[in-house]
Amino acid sequence: MEIGIDKIGFYTPDVFIDMEKLAEVRGVDPAKYTIGIGQEKQAVAPLSQDAVSMAANAALEVLDEEDREAIDFVLFGTESGVDHSKSGAVWVHHLTDIQKYARSVELKQACYSATAAIKMAMGHISLHPESKVLVLGTDIAKYGLNTGGEPTQGAGAVAMILSANPRILAIDTDSVSMTEDISDFWRPLHSDYAYVDGKFSNQAYLNFLTEVWNRYKEKSQRDLSDFEALCFHVPYTKMGKKALKALTENASEEDAARLMGYYEPSVFYNKQVGNIYTGSLYLSLLSLLEQGPELAENARIGLFSYGSGAVGEFFSGTVKPGYREHMLKEEHEALLSNRRELTIEEYENILQQALPKDETDVELDTQEAAAGTVVLSGVHSNVRNYTKK
Ligand code: HMG
């Protein structure tokens, strides 16, 4: 029985900044951000969009009545959790009207947890083939103003419905994963901002990639010639290029040219959004499937997931015939092109805003949100209130 991605939705807040303008204000050559880092725009989350509301918005894009009845597991992958106890999955389950006899849980391991969620979903569906599972990867990447990580911030969510006989991507069981306790990037409980050893994090990412890939080759007896395209965790698009270069260093000209040929479509959305942590690999997959040329039936895509701290995994999937009919290309292009550009001053104000860290009630400005969008409308008596505009 094939198990995999049957639907995939995406949401990002409706405001962004232009990277060249950020560079000018920071006194940096704009080419460093647009070429050196490889980012054009950066999504900014107003206070009324958090990991829960963004995930609900991504899920609402794809859920229909049949899905709502069949989903019995909601897995919420994030490192931007909003409560130490209650999982974001419970709010999303409610906000999206999924039938009540379901499990709902939140998973954390930096940018890796949506991949763990996919693996759990596959185990669940293999035991219960009639079930569907909603997997969410949702985050706000925040390093702070004037930090080295600032050009690699972003915000957004990917929602995937996993099922038997999927219509988009059948996922193989050919994974190799790896864990090592390192301090390349982390966010202590007291901090709204991530801490990062930037250069070390780049090296750790590449070390994980090389090691899991070499083991994967041994275990699966596959090599680059078996892959039509590769997708990577994309903290910024230049990192995706470094990853691709590392894997194709000793490849044949034919393999290298084919795999490099898919790089631009596979980062087209990431370039306009920035890092969305847990969802970044799946935003790259979405970008490849929507913005790349139509892939042949059963073309194999290799996927590398990396979450600092660190866990990495390489696995693969094959595209299903007619998958294009199930993509929401026009909607995603419209989502990105209808956003409002913020001035750098507006962005700086938003980035420094935070919900009260005490018991104060708060009512949030939700004016900008589009109709039908889920927003965090306030916090009252320590309870977060979400509403659909
Ligand atoms: P930096 O020190 O500002 O930048 O840090 P740099 O000096 O290394 O320059 C970056 C690139 O721009 C270099 O290219 C420069 O040559 C180039 P590279 O050598 O890398 O190919 N450059 C220029 N290019 C054109 N014209 C110019 C110019 N000037 C310079 N004028 C860094 C960059 C990414 C380290 C920083 O932004 C950072 O710390 N970001 C956050 C950490 C991060 O994203 N790490 C990625 C790997 S870890 C990961 O992916 C996990 C993560 O998603 C978290 C999770 O798992 O939850 C982060």
XYZ file of C-alpha atoms and ligand atoms in Angstrom:
447
model
C 0.000 0.000 0.000
C 1.340 3.441 -0.909
C 1.205 6.151 1.761
C 2.073 9.802 1.290
C 1.001 13.361 0.651
C -2.521 13.633 -0.732
C -2.893 17.412 -0.369
C -0.581 20.271 0.557
C -1.557 23.783 1.644
C 0.493 26.836 2.565
C -0.023 30.075 4.443
C 2.199 33.064 5.107
C 1.204 36.395 6.700
C 0.126 39.177 4.344
C 3.048 41.545 5.036
C 6.712 41.335 4.030
C 9.920 43.342 3.717
C 12.183 43.727 0.699
C 15.679 42.393 1.392
C 17.450 45.080 -0.622
C 15.765 47.776 1.487
C 16.728 45.968 4.705
C 20.335 45.789 3.450
C 20.385 49.534 2.708
C 19.184 50.396 6.219
C 21.706 47.977 7.752
C 24.543 49.462 5.657
C 25.156 46.142 3.897
C 25.692 45.582 0.154
C 22.216 44.414 -1.037
C 23.925 41.659 -3.084
C 24.981 40.015 0.174
C 21.323 39.385 1.056
C 19.976 38.685 -2.433
C 22.943 36.647 -3.761
C 25.121 35.742 -0.762
C 22.134 34.680 1.373
C 19.779 34.229 -1.590
C 16.656 35.923 -0.218
C 14.442 38.476 -2.014
C 11.629 39.031 0.494
C 10.990 38.152 4.106
C 7.562 37.370 5.547
C 6.787 39.189 8.795
C 4.259 37.891 11.319
C 2.131 40.533 13.050
C 1.141 39.664 16.634
C -2.234 38.441 15.347
C -0.515 35.589 13.444
C 1.142 32.910 15.554
C 2.061 29.271 14.944
C -1.533 28.155 15.622
C -3.355 30.648 13.401
C -0.886 30.175 10.530
C -1.244 26.379 10.719
C -5.048 26.655 10.795
C -4.954 28.938 7.744
C -2.725 26.507 5.828
C -5.003 23.586 6.746
C -8.221 25.442 5.829
C -6.852 25.882 2.321
C -6.959 22.122 1.662
C -9.520 20.498 3.980
C -12.874 19.341 2.613
C -15.751 17.553 4.379
C -14.438 14.087 3.514
C -11.034 14.943 5.018
C -12.661 16.344 8.170
C -14.453 13.013 8.699
C -11.445 10.795 7.862
C -8.723 12.651 9.811
C -8.192 11.005 13.196
C -4.694 12.320 13.958
C -3.477 15.934 13.975
C 0.275 16.396 14.319
C 1.523 19.941 14.904
C 5.264 20.390 14.271
C 6.684 23.650 15.603
C 9.443 25.341 17.557
C 7.236 28.426 18.048
C 4.798 26.781 20.477
C 2.412 29.117 22.312
C 1.776 27.125 25.495
C 3.936 24.828 27.622
C 1.049 22.425 28.116
C -1.701 22.611 25.499
C -0.708 21.544 22.007
C -1.277 23.790 18.994
C -2.871 20.723 17.381
C -5.915 20.972 19.676
C -6.625 24.561 18.587
C -6.137 23.676 14.907
C -8.393 20.624 15.292
C -11.125 22.947 16.603
C -10.539 25.854 14.187
C -10.733 23.513 11.183
C -13.784 21.491 12.379
C -12.164 18.062 12.288
C -14.364 15.265 13.704
C -13.879 14.820 17.428
C -12.618 11.188 17.633
C -9.068 12.205 16.839
C -5.626 12.361 18.498
C -4.019 15.815 18.543
C -0.439 16.422 19.612
C 2.494 18.834 19.191
C 6.027 17.733 18.246
C 9.300 19.622 18.715
C 12.840 19.222 17.360
C 13.796 22.529 15.728
C 13.130 22.420 11.972
C 12.895 18.626 11.893
C 9.600 17.868 13.662
C 7.279 17.970 10.618
C 9.376 15.130 9.188
C 8.944 13.134 12.414
C 5.204 13.871 12.082
C 5.181 12.449 8.552
C 6.912 9.291 9.759
C 4.377 8.890 12.610
C 1.531 9.514 10.180
C 2.839 6.781 7.879
C 2.988 4.266 10.754
C -0.556 5.178 11.775
C -1.953 4.884 8.248
C -0.241 1.546 7.648
C -2.139 0.197 10.677
C -5.371 2.032 9.784
C -5.467 2.461 5.982
C -8.813 4.260 6.060
C -7.424 7.048 8.284
C -6.073 10.375 7.138
C -3.560 12.416 9.145
C -3.152 16.199 9.177
C 0.540 17.149 9.468
C 1.443 20.791 10.163
C 4.817 22.541 10.039
C 4.400 26.091 11.358
C 6.887 28.655 12.674
C 8.061 32.215 13.054
C 11.835 32.523 12.569
C 13.111 35.439 14.650
C 16.723 36.343 15.418
C 16.229 40.029 16.244
C 17.121 43.389 14.725
C 20.692 43.925 13.560
C 21.728 40.324 14.202
C 23.618 38.021 11.842
C 20.511 35.887 11.502
C 18.196 38.822 10.630
C 18.305 38.247 6.835
C 17.275 34.617 7.430
C 14.024 35.283 9.328
C 10.542 34.434 7.998
C 7.090 33.114 8.931
C 4.613 30.617 7.554
C 3.001 27.201 7.713
C 2.596 24.150 5.525
C -0.310 21.733 6.039
C -0.251 18.237 4.530
C -2.927 15.595 4.461
C -1.362 12.142 4.511
C -3.335 9.136 3.350
C -3.162 5.767 1.638
C -3.123 5.994 -2.178
C -1.951 9.623 -2.116
C -2.476 11.830 -5.165
C 0.702 13.946 -4.922
C 3.710 12.094 -3.490
C 4.066 8.469 -2.340
C 6.667 8.412 0.440
C 9.125 5.528 0.606
C 10.244 3.834 3.840
C 13.879 4.272 2.790
C 14.857 6.775 5.523
C 18.170 7.260 7.225
C 18.086 9.530 10.282
C 20.779 10.702 12.667
C 20.911 12.480 16.038
C 23.810 14.294 17.689
C 23.741 16.614 20.709
C 25.245 19.914 19.452
C 24.647 23.634 20.139
C 24.389 25.182 16.672
C 21.013 26.884 17.144
C 18.534 26.894 20.034
C 15.967 29.081 21.785
C 16.036 29.076 25.596
C 12.642 29.226 27.335
C 13.233 32.840 28.428
C 13.863 34.175 24.926
C 11.657 35.287 22.025
C 14.714 35.137 19.771
C 16.810 32.204 18.593
C 20.471 31.924 19.586
C 22.744 30.679 16.856
C 26.348 29.905 16.055
C 25.812 30.745 12.382
C 28.950 29.357 10.759
C 28.891 26.223 12.916
C 25.197 25.690 12.058
C 25.998 25.781 8.321
C 28.789 23.259 8.813
C 26.647 21.022 11.051
C 23.876 21.027 8.425
C 26.354 19.948 5.720
C 27.999 17.314 7.955
C 24.591 15.790 8.700
C 23.665 15.861 5.018
C 26.848 14.098 3.928
C 26.685 11.492 6.662
C 23.006 10.523 6.217
C 23.371 10.569 2.428
C 26.387 8.222 2.487
C 24.570 5.807 4.781
C 21.403 6.112 2.705
C 23.312 5.139 -0.441
C 24.715 2.035 1.273
C 21.391 1.009 2.759
C 19.152 1.692 -0.227
C 21.660 0.850 -2.986
C 20.462 4.022 -4.720
C 22.652 6.823 -6.002
C 22.107 10.265 -7.542
C 21.077 8.762 -10.893
C 17.929 7.384 -9.182
C 16.742 10.894 -8.314
C 15.006 13.274 -10.656
C 15.248 16.142 -8.137
C 16.330 16.903 -4.581
C 14.717 19.129 -1.945
C 16.424 20.344 1.196
C 15.593 22.130 4.411
C 15.975 25.765 3.262
C 16.887 28.171 6.124
C 17.900 30.582 3.315
C 18.137 29.625 -0.310
C 21.935 29.802 -0.564
C 22.035 26.966 2.002
C 19.993 24.853 -0.408
C 22.572 25.572 -3.099
C 25.439 24.635 -0.766
C 23.645 21.356 -0.007
C 23.120 20.573 -3.670
C 26.758 21.372 -4.434
C 27.938 19.115 -1.610
C 25.937 16.158 -2.926
C 26.839 16.671 -6.586
C 30.546 17.401 -6.069
C 31.653 14.064 -7.524
C 28.548 13.377 -9.604
C 28.464 12.730 -13.347
C 27.871 15.821 -15.481
C 24.444 14.489 -16.407
C 23.314 13.960 -12.787
C 24.723 17.301 -11.655
C 23.065 19.211 -14.515
C 19.687 17.507 -14.000
C 19.644 18.081 -10.223
C 20.931 21.678 -10.499
C 18.232 22.350 -13.098
C 15.554 21.951 -10.414
C 17.238 24.198 -7.861
C 15.579 27.518 -8.835
C 11.976 26.175 -8.956
C 12.598 24.320 -5.666
C 13.410 27.574 -3.832
C 11.102 29.985 -5.667
C 8.650 30.279 -2.741
C 11.357 30.089 -0.035
C 13.093 33.107 -1.610
C 9.982 35.201 -1.078
C 9.129 33.993 2.424
C 12.363 33.236 4.307
C 12.898 30.519 6.870
C 9.725 28.933 8.172
C 11.715 26.348 10.175
C 9.617 23.123 10.347
C 7.771 23.872 7.110
C 10.822 24.940 5.062
C 11.607 21.572 3.438
C 7.939 21.129 2.530
C 7.689 24.674 1.174
C 10.609 23.760 -1.079
C 8.820 20.576 -2.184
C 5.666 22.607 -2.857
C 7.704 25.130 -4.824
C 9.308 22.394 -6.945
C 5.976 20.703 -7.671
C 4.194 23.969 -8.533
C 6.942 26.037 -10.133
C 9.070 23.334 -11.809
C 8.332 21.502 -15.047
C 5.816 18.664 -14.765
C 7.644 15.579 -13.459
C 7.142 12.152 -15.019
C 5.030 9.572 -13.194
C 7.097 7.881 -10.449
C 9.959 10.396 -10.731
C 11.877 10.107 -7.465
C 12.493 13.160 -5.264
C 15.084 12.994 -2.474
C 14.316 14.991 0.686
C 16.761 16.163 3.368
C 15.329 17.368 6.655
C 17.533 19.106 9.237
C 16.629 20.428 12.681
C 19.386 22.074 14.700
C 20.404 20.571 17.953
C 20.426 18.268 15.899
C 18.466 15.658 13.946
C 18.782 15.025 10.208
C 17.045 12.608 7.873
C 17.254 11.702 4.207
C 14.289 9.952 2.586
C 12.485 9.943 -0.727
C 9.160 9.874 -2.489
C 7.789 9.342 -5.991
C 5.374 11.673 -7.738
C 1.924 10.425 -8.650
C 0.461 10.727 -12.151
C -1.693 13.837 -12.530
C -0.308 15.376 -9.307
C -0.436 18.823 -10.907
C -4.241 18.797 -10.829
C -4.082 18.660 -7.031
C -1.716 21.578 -6.552
C -2.917 25.112 -5.701
C -0.354 27.009 -7.775
C -2.516 30.020 -8.609
C -3.693 30.409 -5.013
C -0.105 30.321 -3.719
C 1.114 32.799 -6.300
C -1.770 35.110 -5.354
C -1.035 34.682 -1.623
C 2.518 35.905 -2.242
C 1.744 38.671 -4.722
C -1.162 40.163 -2.710
C 0.988 40.861 0.347
C 1.666 44.420 1.485
C 5.263 45.636 1.679
C 6.221 47.065 5.060
C 8.683 49.885 5.475
C 11.734 48.842 7.466
C 10.497 51.083 10.276
C 7.107 49.304 10.356
C 8.899 45.947 10.352
C 11.154 47.005 13.224
C 8.119 47.993 15.275
C 6.347 44.700 14.578
C 9.411 42.583 15.300
C 9.805 44.138 18.737
C 6.186 43.635 19.718
C 5.390 40.762 22.050
C 2.373 39.571 24.003
C 2.462 40.536 27.680
C 4.586 38.129 29.731
C 2.258 38.568 32.709
C -1.489 38.107 33.244
C -2.555 41.299 31.452
C -5.446 40.912 28.997
C -4.809 42.057 25.447
C -6.951 42.811 22.379
C -5.084 42.607 19.063
C -5.460 44.660 15.927
C -6.706 42.217 13.289
C -7.691 44.831 10.676
C -5.286 43.666 7.982
C -6.224 39.997 7.935
C -8.118 38.839 4.850
C -11.657 37.475 5.145
C -11.752 33.819 6.170
C -8.367 34.076 7.822
C -7.874 32.744 11.328
C -6.288 35.321 13.628
C -5.211 35.514 17.229
C -7.676 38.181 18.362
C -6.602 38.500 21.970
C -5.671 36.939 25.283
C -8.212 37.085 28.130
C -7.730 35.557 31.584
C -4.611 33.853 30.167
C -6.642 32.101 27.451
C -5.744 32.727 23.801
C -8.715 33.569 21.613
C -8.652 32.744 17.921
C -11.313 33.993 15.529
C -12.055 33.553 11.843
C -12.300 36.983 10.163
P 27.032 36.245 7.876
O 28.267 36.193 8.722
O 26.214 37.472 7.953
O 27.330 36.102 6.366
O 26.174 34.951 8.251
P 28.678 35.704 5.598
O 29.701 36.730 5.801
O 29.029 34.260 5.873
O 28.115 35.853 4.118
C 27.104 35.016 3.667
C 27.361 34.762 2.193
O 27.204 35.988 1.467
C 28.780 34.278 1.903
O 28.678 33.327 0.862
C 29.457 35.534 1.392
O 30.557 35.280 0.527
C 28.335 36.187 0.633
P 29.126 31.797 1.127
O 30.530 31.827 1.496
O 28.278 31.337 2.294
O 28.805 31.104 -0.140
N 28.498 37.639 0.423
C 28.198 38.264 -0.719
N 27.702 37.802 -1.887
C 27.477 38.714 -2.875
N 27.756 40.032 -2.750
C 28.242 40.531 -1.596
C 28.494 39.628 -0.511
N 28.944 39.776 0.752
C 28.940 38.545 1.312
N 28.493 41.832 -1.469
C 24.530 33.221 8.280
C 25.332 34.208 7.412
C 23.690 32.362 7.386
C 25.518 32.348 9.082
C 23.638 34.043 9.265
O 22.672 34.748 8.530
C 22.939 33.175 10.304
O 23.498 32.911 11.372
N 21.682 32.712 10.017
C 20.938 31.835 10.921
C 21.499 30.434 10.998
C 21.170 29.586 9.774
O 20.296 29.878 9.001
N 21.887 28.450 9.660
C 21.640 27.525 8.561
C 22.042 26.091 8.900
S 21.286 25.523 10.413
C 19.621 25.244 9.960
O 19.306 25.214 8.814
C 18.632 25.115 11.056
C 17.720 26.322 11.274
O 16.747 26.375 10.251
C 17.059 26.250 12.652
C 16.267 24.989 13.042
O 16.640 23.869 12.749
O 15.269 25.203 13.757
C 18.483 27.618 11.255
